[in-house]
mmCIF file of N, CA and C in Angstrom:
data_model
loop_
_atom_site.group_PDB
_atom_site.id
_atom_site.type_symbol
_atom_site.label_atom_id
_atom_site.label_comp_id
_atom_site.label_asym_id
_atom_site.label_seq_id
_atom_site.Cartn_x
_atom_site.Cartn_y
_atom_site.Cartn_z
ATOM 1 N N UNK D 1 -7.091 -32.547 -3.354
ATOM 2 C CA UNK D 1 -8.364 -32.058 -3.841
ATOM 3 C C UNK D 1 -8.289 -30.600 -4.268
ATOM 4 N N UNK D 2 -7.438 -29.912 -3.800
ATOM 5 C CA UNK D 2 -6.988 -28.658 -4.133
ATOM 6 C C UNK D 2 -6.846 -28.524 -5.690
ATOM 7 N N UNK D 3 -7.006 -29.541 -6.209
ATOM 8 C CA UNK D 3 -6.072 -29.275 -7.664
ATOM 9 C C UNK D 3 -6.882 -29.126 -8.805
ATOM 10 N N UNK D 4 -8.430 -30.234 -8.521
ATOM 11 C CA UNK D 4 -9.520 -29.926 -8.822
ATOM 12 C C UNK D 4 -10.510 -28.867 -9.057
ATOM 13 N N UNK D 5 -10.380 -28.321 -7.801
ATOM 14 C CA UNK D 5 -10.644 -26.808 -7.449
ATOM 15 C C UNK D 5 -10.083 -25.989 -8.101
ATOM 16 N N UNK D 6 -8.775 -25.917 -8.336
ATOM 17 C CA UNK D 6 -7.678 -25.083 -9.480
ATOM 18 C C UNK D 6 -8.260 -25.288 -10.659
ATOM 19 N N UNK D 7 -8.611 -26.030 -11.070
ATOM 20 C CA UNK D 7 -8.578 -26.628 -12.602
ATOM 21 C C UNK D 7 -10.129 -26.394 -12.826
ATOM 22 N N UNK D 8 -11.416 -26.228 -12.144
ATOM 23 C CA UNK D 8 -12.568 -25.011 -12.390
ATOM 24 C C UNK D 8 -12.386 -24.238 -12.412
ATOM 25 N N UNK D 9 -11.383 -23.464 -11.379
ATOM 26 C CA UNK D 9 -11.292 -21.728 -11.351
ATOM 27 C C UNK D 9 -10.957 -21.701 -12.682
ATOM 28 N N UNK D 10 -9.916 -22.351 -13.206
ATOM 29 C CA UNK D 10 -9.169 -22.480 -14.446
ATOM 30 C C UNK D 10 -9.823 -22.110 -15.939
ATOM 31 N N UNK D 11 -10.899 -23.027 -15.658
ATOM 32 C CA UNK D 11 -11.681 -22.957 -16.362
ATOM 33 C C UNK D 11 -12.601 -22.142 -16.500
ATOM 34 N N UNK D 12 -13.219 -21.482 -15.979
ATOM 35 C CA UNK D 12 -14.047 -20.191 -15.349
ATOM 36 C C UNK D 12 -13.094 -18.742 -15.583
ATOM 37 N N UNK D 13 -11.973 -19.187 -15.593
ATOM 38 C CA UNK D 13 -11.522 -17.495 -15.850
ATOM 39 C C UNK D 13 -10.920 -18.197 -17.071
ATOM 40 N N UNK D 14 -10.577 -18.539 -17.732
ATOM 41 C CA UNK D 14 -10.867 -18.613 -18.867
ATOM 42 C C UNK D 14 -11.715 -18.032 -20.003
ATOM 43 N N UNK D 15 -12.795 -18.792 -19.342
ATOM 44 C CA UNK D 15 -14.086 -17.919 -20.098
ATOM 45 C C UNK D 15 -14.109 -16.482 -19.729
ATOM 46 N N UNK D 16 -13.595 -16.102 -18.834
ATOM 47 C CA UNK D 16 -13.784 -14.977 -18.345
ATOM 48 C C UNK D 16 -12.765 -13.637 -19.306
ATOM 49 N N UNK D 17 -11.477 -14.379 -19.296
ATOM 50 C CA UNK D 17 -10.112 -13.718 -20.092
ATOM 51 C C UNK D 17 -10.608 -13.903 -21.428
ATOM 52 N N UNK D 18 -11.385 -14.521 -22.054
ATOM 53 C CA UNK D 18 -11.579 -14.147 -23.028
ATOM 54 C C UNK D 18 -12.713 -13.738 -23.324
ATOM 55 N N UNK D 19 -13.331 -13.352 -22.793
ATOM 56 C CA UNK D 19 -14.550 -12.122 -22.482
ATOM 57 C C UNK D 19 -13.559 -10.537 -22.272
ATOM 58 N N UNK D 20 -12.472 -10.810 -21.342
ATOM 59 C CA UNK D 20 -11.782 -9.751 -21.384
ATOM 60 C C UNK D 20 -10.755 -9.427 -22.560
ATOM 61 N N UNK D 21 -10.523 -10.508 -23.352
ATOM 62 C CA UNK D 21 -9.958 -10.057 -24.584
ATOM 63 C C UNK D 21 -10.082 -9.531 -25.669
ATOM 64 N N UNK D 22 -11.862 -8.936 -25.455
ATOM 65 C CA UNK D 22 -13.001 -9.107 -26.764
ATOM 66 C C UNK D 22 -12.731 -10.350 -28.139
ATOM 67 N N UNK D 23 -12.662 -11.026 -27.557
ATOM 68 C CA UNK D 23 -12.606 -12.835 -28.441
ATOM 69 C C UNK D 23 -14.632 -12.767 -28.592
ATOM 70 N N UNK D 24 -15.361 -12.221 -27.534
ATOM 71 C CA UNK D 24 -16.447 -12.073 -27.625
ATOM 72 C C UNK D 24 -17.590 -11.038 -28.446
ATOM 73 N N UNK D 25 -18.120 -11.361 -29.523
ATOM 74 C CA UNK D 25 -18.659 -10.741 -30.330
ATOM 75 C C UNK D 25 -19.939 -10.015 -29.580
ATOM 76 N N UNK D 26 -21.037 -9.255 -29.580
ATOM 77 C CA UNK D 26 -21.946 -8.544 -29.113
ATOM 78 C C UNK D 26 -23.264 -9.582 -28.726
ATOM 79 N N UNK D 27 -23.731 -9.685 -27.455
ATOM 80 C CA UNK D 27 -24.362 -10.608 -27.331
ATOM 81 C C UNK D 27 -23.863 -11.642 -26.631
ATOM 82 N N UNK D 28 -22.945 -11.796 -26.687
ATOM 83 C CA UNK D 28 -22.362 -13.093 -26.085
ATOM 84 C C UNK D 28 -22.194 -12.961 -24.900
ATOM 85 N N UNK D 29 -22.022 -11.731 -24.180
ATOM 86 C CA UNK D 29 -21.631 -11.901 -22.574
ATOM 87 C C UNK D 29 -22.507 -12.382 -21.962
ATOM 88 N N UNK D 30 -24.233 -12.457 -22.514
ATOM 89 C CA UNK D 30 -25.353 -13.353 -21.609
ATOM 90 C C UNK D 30 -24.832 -14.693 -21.634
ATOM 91 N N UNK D 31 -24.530 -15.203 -22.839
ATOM 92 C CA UNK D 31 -24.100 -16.626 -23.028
ATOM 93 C C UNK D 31 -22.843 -16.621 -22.027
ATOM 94 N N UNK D 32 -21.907 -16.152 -22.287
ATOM 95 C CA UNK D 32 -20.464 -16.555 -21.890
ATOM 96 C C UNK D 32 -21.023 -16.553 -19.887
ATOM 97 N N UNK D 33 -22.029 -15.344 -19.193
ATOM 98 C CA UNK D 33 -21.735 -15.410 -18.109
ATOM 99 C C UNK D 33 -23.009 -16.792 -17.594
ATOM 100 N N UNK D 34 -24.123 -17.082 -18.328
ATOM 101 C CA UNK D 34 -24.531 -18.642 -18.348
ATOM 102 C C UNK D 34 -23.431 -19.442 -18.248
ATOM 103 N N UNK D 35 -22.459 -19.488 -18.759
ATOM 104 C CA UNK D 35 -21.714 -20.769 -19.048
ATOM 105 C C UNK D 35 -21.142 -20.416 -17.669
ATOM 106 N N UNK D 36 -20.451 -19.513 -17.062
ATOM 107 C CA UNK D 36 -19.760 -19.761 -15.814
ATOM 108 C C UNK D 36 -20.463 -19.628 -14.799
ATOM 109 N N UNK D 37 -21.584 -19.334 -14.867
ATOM 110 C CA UNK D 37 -22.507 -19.994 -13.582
ATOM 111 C C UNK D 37 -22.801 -21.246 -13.761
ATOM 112 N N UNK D 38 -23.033 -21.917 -15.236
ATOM 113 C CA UNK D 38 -23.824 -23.016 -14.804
ATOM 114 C C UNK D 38 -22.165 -23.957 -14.601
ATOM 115 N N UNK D 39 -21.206 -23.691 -15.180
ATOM 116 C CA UNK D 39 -19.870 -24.480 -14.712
ATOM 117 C C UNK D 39 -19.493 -24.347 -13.594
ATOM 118 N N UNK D 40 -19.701 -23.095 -12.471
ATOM 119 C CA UNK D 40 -19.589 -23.021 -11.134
ATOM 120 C C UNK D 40 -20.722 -23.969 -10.830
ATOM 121 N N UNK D 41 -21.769 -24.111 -10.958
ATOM 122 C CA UNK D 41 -22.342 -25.425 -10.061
ATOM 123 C C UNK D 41 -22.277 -26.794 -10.706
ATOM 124 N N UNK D 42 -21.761 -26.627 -11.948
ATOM 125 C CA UNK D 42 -21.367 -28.212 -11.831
ATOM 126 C C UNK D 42 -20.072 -28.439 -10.680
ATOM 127 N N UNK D 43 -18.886 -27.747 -11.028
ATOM 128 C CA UNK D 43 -17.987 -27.855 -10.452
ATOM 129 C C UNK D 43 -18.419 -28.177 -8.726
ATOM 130 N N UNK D 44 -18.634 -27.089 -8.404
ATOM 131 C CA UNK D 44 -19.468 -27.689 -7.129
ATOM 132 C C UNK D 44 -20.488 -28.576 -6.904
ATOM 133 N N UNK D 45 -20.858 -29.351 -7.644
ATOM 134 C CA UNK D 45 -21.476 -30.507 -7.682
ATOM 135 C C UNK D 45 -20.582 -31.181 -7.364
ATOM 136 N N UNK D 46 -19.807 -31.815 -8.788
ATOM 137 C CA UNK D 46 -18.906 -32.368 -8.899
ATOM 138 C C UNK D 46 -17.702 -32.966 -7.865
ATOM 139 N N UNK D 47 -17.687 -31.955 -7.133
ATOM 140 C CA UNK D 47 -16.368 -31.617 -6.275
ATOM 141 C C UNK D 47 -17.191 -32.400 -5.243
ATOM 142 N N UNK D 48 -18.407 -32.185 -4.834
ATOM 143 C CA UNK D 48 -19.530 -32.901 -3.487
ATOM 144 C C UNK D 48 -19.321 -34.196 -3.653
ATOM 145 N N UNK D 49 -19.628 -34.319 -4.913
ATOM 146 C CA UNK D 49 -19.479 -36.176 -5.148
ATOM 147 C C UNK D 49 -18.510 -36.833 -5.307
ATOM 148 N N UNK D 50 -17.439 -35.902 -5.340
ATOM 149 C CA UNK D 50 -16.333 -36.903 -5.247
ATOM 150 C C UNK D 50 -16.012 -36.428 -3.689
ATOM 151 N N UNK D 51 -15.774 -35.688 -3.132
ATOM 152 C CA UNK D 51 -15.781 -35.727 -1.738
ATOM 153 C C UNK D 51 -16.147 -37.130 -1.126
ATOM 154 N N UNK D 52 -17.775 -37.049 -1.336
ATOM 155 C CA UNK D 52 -18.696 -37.929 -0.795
ATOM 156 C C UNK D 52 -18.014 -39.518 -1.403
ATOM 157 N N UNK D 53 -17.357 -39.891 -2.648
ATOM 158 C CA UNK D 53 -17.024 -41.352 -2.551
ATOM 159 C C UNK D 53 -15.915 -41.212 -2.219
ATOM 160 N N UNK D 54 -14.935 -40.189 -2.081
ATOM 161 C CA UNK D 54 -13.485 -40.758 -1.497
ATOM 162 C C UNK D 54 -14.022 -40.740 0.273
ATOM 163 N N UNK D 55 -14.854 -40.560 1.021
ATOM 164 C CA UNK D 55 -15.320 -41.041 2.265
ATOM 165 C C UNK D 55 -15.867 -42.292 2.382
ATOM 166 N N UNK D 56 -16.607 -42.576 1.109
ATOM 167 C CA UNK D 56 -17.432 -44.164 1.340
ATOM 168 C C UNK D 56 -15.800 -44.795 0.972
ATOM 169 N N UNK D 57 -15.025 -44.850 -0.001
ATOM 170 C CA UNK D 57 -13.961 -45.531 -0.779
ATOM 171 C C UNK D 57 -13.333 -45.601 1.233
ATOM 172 N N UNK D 58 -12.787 -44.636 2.066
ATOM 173 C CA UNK D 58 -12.273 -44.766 3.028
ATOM 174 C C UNK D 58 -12.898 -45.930 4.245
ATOM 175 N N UNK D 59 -14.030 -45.800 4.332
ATOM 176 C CA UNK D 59 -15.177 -46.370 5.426
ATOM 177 C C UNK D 59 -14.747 -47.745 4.766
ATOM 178 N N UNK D 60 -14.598 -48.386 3.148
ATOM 179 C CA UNK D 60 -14.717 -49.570 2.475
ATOM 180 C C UNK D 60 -13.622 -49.551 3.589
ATOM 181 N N UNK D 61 -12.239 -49.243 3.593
ATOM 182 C CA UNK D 61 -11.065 -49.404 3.571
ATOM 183 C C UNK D 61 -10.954 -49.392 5.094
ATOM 184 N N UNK D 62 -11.474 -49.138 5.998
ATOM 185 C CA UNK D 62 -11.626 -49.187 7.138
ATOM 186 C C UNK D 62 -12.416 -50.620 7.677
ATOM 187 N N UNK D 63 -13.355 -50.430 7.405
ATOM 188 C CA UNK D 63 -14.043 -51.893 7.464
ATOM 189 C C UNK D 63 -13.560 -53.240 7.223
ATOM 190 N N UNK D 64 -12.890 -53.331 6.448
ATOM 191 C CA UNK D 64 -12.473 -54.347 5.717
ATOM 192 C C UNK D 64 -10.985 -54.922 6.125
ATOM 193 N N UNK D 65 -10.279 -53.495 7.061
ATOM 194 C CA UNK D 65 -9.083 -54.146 7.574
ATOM 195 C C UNK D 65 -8.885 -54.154 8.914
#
């Protein structure tokens, strides 16, 4: 699950390095720092719900044998 987690940060400084590269025209840092908040809580969404079915996927797998 670690890898998941890598691969938001990933994505998040991303946006970020190229905010630090000026790739970003005037104006844009409201947009660009929207986008990595609202991608930090998907990601952490994201990451909850799959948590949450690889536990039900386990309980199946428990039950059943």
């Amino acid at each position: 699950m670690a890898s998941r987690k890598e691969g938001s940060a990933a994505a998040a400084s991303t946006v970020v390095s190229g905010k630090a590269k000026g790739k970003s025209g005037p104006g844009d840092s409201a947009v660009k720092q929207v986008q990595i908040d609202g991608n930090n809580h998907l990601s952490k969404t994201l990451q909850l719900l799959m948590d949450r079915v690889d536990e039900m996927s386990q309980d199946i797998v428990k039950y059943n044998t």
